[in-house]
Amino acid sequence: MQDRNPLLTLFYVLVVIFLFFPILIVVPISFSSGRFLSFPPEEFGLRWYINYFSDPVWMAATFRSLRVALGASILATFVGTLSVIGLGRKRSKTSGALTALFVAPAIVPNIIVALGVFILAVRMGVSDNELTLVCAHAAIGLPFVVLMVGSAYRQIDPTLERAARIMGAGPLRAFLTATLPPLTPAILSAGIFAFFVSFDELIISLFLMSSAETLPMRIWNDLRFEINPTIAAVSVFFVVVTTLAMTIAELLRRRAEKNNAA
Amino acid sequence: MQGSRVHFEKVTKSFGETVALTDFNLDIAPGEFVTLLGASGSGKSTALNILAGFSDATSGEVYTGDRPLTGVAPEHRNVGMVFQNFALFPHKTVAENVAFPLRMRKGARDEIDRRVKAALEMVQLGAFAARKPAALSGGQRQRVALARAVVFEPPVLLMDECLSALDLKLREELQDEIRRIHREIGTTVLFVTHDQTEALTMSDRIAILEGGKIVQIDAPEVLYDRPRTRFVADFIGQSNMFDLSAVTDGTAAVPDMGIDIPVSDPTAVAISIRPERLRVIPGENTSGLSVFQGVVEDETFFGPVVAQTVRLRSGRRLEVRSQRSGHDRLPHTGQTITLAFDPADAAPLVAT
Ligand SMILES: Nc1ncnc2c1ncn2[C@@H]1O[C@H](COP(=O)(O)OP(=O)(O)O)[C@@H](O)[C@H]1O
Ligand SMILES: [Mg+2]
């Protein structure tokens, strides 16, 4: 191995600090027991965590977010996986255009999606409705599912399904036997991604919801009126859960890649 | 078990502009082992896929027994198939893979177990039932694929270049195994390869494909000894081909050799002589043979066999293969030699 350039090392450390400082700074704050958001904190305790978990408003927002994210994730995964199979393995002009269409919500700024969804929802009289939010979040989660499941799908040997057919399985049975098992890790990991696309999302939720807050909305609204260390506790909780889930998703994705390569 | 007759009747297949099969006719007797042999892109897989039901013929009909197959889904054709890349289900064990076609046919559990066991014994993998395919070697995987393809005793078995992913030694082992299994179960086999040695050693009959068409179908010896066109003579083994003058009264001149020979086929335009059919003549005992002369230009030593390139007076070169078993010393490079062949060993070739 070559000698490391000390300047390069310094640069690396600075980048890491730059990326992680905003996240890490909330950790000590969340464990403070002072009344106000201050840094560095003087005393430590679990006061703000207790506050978070015992406040019905925070809890309602948390559970609403979990509910919406679960619904959006399931919907996006289901629709996305079926789309991938519908698009098929071979790339053609039609499938290229359709893929671009499915992936579009990831490229269009969320604020534009939010505006569109808001206008539509008001017209149809379904704004401030959890189901509407589930659908909107599923739409922005869909691109990740189409991309992740699609790339796994194209790596699966198509002769496996033919083999199943010639041995007596109908089309559905052949899919379930030959294609679904190697596809499952990618579907699960895409589902987790879609879950957090929804769980993190603020802008569309702000446009669409008013009385019923999601967790990011609650944080946003809370921040606007008072700066309160509860938010730091919520943030740490949020970061831990997200990191864990994303790690699981990434491990699943890698395992799928390795299996398909074998 | 009884194999069924397989019959391709005037099958054509086009992919847009590409014509993959034209006027493809093939009639395979019950229990026969027929090989489709052709270069890559000659339409071998297309023919197999149409029989398997993975793709539809553009026109024509395929039958197994007397049953026309158009519109019959692959799962209802009762055909076994071995794929080049094995196509084993990676998440199922060896036994589960082999049991799959039986489970699709809703057999009783102990009956399935018994037949899976027998099939694995047949390919000498009884001890590997509980393994996953990833824990097997390439040869073992292909044996599992073979067991899986025959476990439900299909009357027709298809194999698409199923040995070409394996190295030579394994390939020869599996060739023997496939022939043995074919003898044991008596199924009709349609085998695809681009390897002429494989085709010659395994088949009852070989169909040579060129550009989506069968140009000759015959038993291996007949194909080798009596190729009908330049393409076939060239494709199978090595061959010396010489143009003929027009055949009159059963005789034609071979201008390059400066001799006349009897030719049975009045439409022949050339002859093909295998290098080992040419004899180097030391003495003068040449009655009944066609005799001509040339100069040895080059030789290659193979141990029991010597291959020599001989230049004729016309400038044409030909290949001679001689056994070194005789007492006579073979002439060496630069020497003029007399060559002879039995005209019956010259296969008349027709224009295509
Ligand atoms: N799905 C397809 N789409 C377009 N052309 C195809 C397709 N399958 C095969 N072909 C063409 O048909 C011809 C025969 O192909 P194939 O049967 O696979 O040949 P082989 O198996 O003898 O190598 C080739 O020219 C090939 O390019
Ligand atoms: Mg092929």
Coordinates of C-alpha atoms in Angstrom, one line a residue, chain B residues 110-288:
Chain B
D110 CA -43.4 -41.5 -1.4
E111 CA -43.6 -42.2 -5.2
I112 CA -41.8 -38.9 -5.8
D113 CA -39.1 -39.7 -3.3
R114 CA -38.5 -43.1 -4.8
R115 CA -38.2 -41.7 -8.4
V116 CA -36.0 -38.8 -7.3
K117 CA -33.7 -41.3 -5.6
A118 CA -33.6 -43.5 -8.6
A119 CA -32.9 -40.6 -11.0
L120 CA -30.0 -39.4 -8.8
E121 CA -28.6 -42.9 -8.6
M122 CA -28.7 -43.1 -12.4
V123 CA -26.4 -40.1 -12.6
Q124 CA -24.3 -41.2 -9.6
L125 CA -25.3 -38.4 -7.4
G126 CA -27.3 -40.3 -4.7
A127 CA -25.0 -38.8 -2.0
F128 CA -25.6 -35.2 -3.1
A129 CA -29.4 -35.0 -2.7
A130 CA -29.4 -32.5 0.2
R131 CA -26.8 -30.1 -1.4
K132 CA -27.6 -26.8 -3.0
P133 CA -26.5 -26.4 -6.7
A134 CA -23.9 -23.8 -5.7
A135 CA -22.0 -26.6 -3.8
L136 CA -21.6 -28.7 -6.9
S137 CA -19.1 -28.7 -9.7
G138 CA -20.1 -27.9 -13.3
G139 CA -20.2 -31.6 -14.3
Q140 CA -22.3 -32.5 -11.2
R141 CA -24.7 -29.6 -11.9
Q142 CA -25.2 -30.9 -15.5
R143 CA -25.9 -34.4 -14.1
V144 CA -28.5 -33.0 -11.8
A145 CA -30.1 -31.1 -14.7
L146 CA -30.1 -34.4 -16.7
A147 CA -31.7 -36.3 -13.8
R148 CA -34.3 -33.5 -13.5
A149 CA -35.1 -33.6 -17.3
V150 CA -35.7 -37.4 -17.4
V151 CA -37.1 -38.1 -13.9
F152 CA -40.7 -37.8 -15.3
E153 CA -39.9 -40.1 -18.2
P154 CA -40.7 -37.7 -21.0
P155 CA -41.1 -39.4 -24.4
V156 CA -39.0 -36.6 -25.9
L157 CA -35.8 -35.1 -24.5
L158 CA -34.2 -31.9 -25.8
M159 CA -30.6 -30.8 -25.1
D160 CA -29.3 -27.5 -26.3
E161 CA -25.5 -27.4 -26.3
C162 CA -25.8 -28.8 -22.8
L163 CA -22.1 -29.9 -22.6
S164 CA -20.4 -26.9 -24.2
A165 CA -19.9 -25.2 -20.9
L166 CA -17.8 -28.1 -19.6
D167 CA -14.2 -29.0 -20.2
L168 CA -13.2 -31.8 -22.6
K169 CA -12.8 -34.6 -20.1
L170 CA -16.1 -33.9 -18.3
R171 CA -17.7 -33.5 -21.7
E172 CA -16.6 -37.0 -22.8
E173 CA -17.8 -38.5 -19.5
L174 CA -21.2 -36.9 -19.8
Q175 CA -21.4 -38.0 -23.5
D176 CA -21.0 -41.6 -22.4
E177 CA -23.5 -41.0 -19.6
I178 CA -26.1 -39.5 -21.9
R179 CA -25.8 -42.3 -24.4
R180 CA -26.2 -44.9 -21.6
I181 CA -29.3 -43.1 -20.2
H182 CA -30.7 -42.9 -23.7
R183 CA -30.3 -46.7 -24.1
E184 CA -31.8 -47.3 -20.6
I185 CA -34.9 -45.2 -20.9
G186 CA -35.5 -45.3 -24.7
T187 CA -36.7 -41.7 -25.0
T188 CA -36.5 -39.8 -28.3
V189 CA -33.6 -37.4 -28.1
L190 CA -33.1 -34.2 -30.1
F191 CA -29.6 -33.0 -29.3
V192 CA -28.0 -29.7 -30.3
T193 CA -24.3 -29.1 -30.7
H194 CA -21.8 -27.2 -32.8
D195 CA -19.2 -29.8 -32.0
Q196 CA -18.8 -32.3 -34.8
T197 CA -17.0 -34.9 -32.8
E198 CA -19.8 -34.9 -30.2
A199 CA -22.3 -35.3 -33.0
L200 CA -20.4 -38.1 -34.7
T201 CA -19.9 -40.1 -31.5
M202 CA -23.4 -39.8 -30.0
S203 CA -26.0 -39.8 -32.7
D204 CA -28.1 -42.3 -34.6
R205 CA -28.5 -39.6 -37.2
I206 CA -27.1 -36.1 -37.7
A207 CA -28.9 -33.2 -39.4
I208 CA -26.5 -30.6 -40.7
L209 CA -28.0 -27.1 -40.5
E210 CA -26.9 -24.3 -42.7
G211 CA -28.7 -21.0 -42.7
G212 CA -31.9 -22.4 -41.1
K213 CA -32.1 -25.3 -43.4
I214 CA -31.2 -29.0 -43.1
V215 CA -28.7 -29.6 -45.9
Q216 CA -28.1 -33.3 -45.1
I217 CA -29.4 -35.8 -42.6
D218 CA -27.8 -39.2 -42.3
A219 CA -26.1 -41.6 -40.0
P220 CA -22.7 -40.5 -38.8
E221 CA -20.7 -42.9 -41.0
V222 CA -22.8 -42.0 -44.1
L223 CA -22.3 -38.3 -43.4
Y224 CA -18.6 -38.8 -43.1
D225 CA -18.1 -41.2 -46.0
R226 CA -20.7 -39.7 -48.3
P227 CA -21.1 -36.0 -47.8
R228 CA -23.4 -34.7 -50.5
T229 CA -22.2 -31.1 -50.7
R230 CA -19.0 -29.1 -50.3
F231 CA -20.5 -27.5 -47.2
V232 CA -21.0 -30.9 -45.5
A233 CA -17.7 -32.4 -46.7
D234 CA -16.0 -29.3 -45.2
F235 CA -18.0 -29.1 -42.0
I236 CA -17.5 -32.7 -41.0
G237 CA -13.9 -33.8 -40.8
Q238 CA -11.2 -32.9 -43.3
S239 CA -11.6 -33.3 -47.0
N240 CA -9.8 -33.0 -50.3
M241 CA -12.3 -31.6 -52.9
F242 CA -11.7 -31.6 -56.6
D243 CA -13.8 -30.3 -59.4
L244 CA -15.0 -32.7 -62.0
S245 CA -15.6 -32.3 -65.7
A246 CA -19.2 -33.2 -66.8
V247 CA -20.0 -36.8 -66.0
T248 CA -20.6 -38.8 -69.2
D249 CA -21.4 -42.5 -69.3
G250 CA -20.5 -42.8 -65.6
T251 CA -17.0 -41.3 -66.0
A252 CA -15.6 -37.9 -65.3
A253 CA -12.2 -36.3 -65.5
V254 CA -10.4 -34.9 -62.5
P255 CA -8.3 -32.2 -64.2
D256 CA -6.1 -31.5 -61.2
M257 CA -5.1 -35.2 -61.1
G258 CA -4.9 -35.7 -64.8
I259 CA -7.0 -38.8 -64.6
D260 CA -10.5 -40.1 -65.3
I261 CA -12.5 -41.8 -62.6
P262 CA -15.9 -43.6 -62.5
V263 CA -18.6 -41.4 -60.9
S264 CA -21.9 -42.9 -59.9
D265 CA -23.9 -39.6 -59.6
P266 CA -24.5 -38.0 -63.0
T267 CA -25.2 -34.6 -61.4
A268 CA -21.9 -34.6 -59.5
V269 CA -19.7 -31.5 -60.0
A270 CA -16.9 -32.4 -57.6
I271 CA -15.5 -35.2 -55.5
S272 CA -14.5 -35.3 -51.9
I273 CA -11.7 -37.7 -50.7
R274 CA -10.8 -38.0 -47.0
P275 CA -7.1 -37.7 -46.4
E276 CA -6.9 -41.2 -44.9
R277 CA -8.5 -42.7 -48.0
L278 CA -5.5 -41.7 -50.1
R279 CA -2.7 -44.3 -50.3
V280 CA 0.9 -43.7 -50.9
I281 CA 2.0 -46.4 -53.5
P282 CA 5.5 -47.7 -53.4
G283 CA 5.1 -50.5 -55.9
E284 CA 3.2 -50.7 -59.1
N285 CA 0.3 -52.9 -58.0
T286 CA -2.4 -50.4 -58.8
S287 CA -5.1 -52.4 -60.6
G288 CA -8.5 -51.0 -60.1

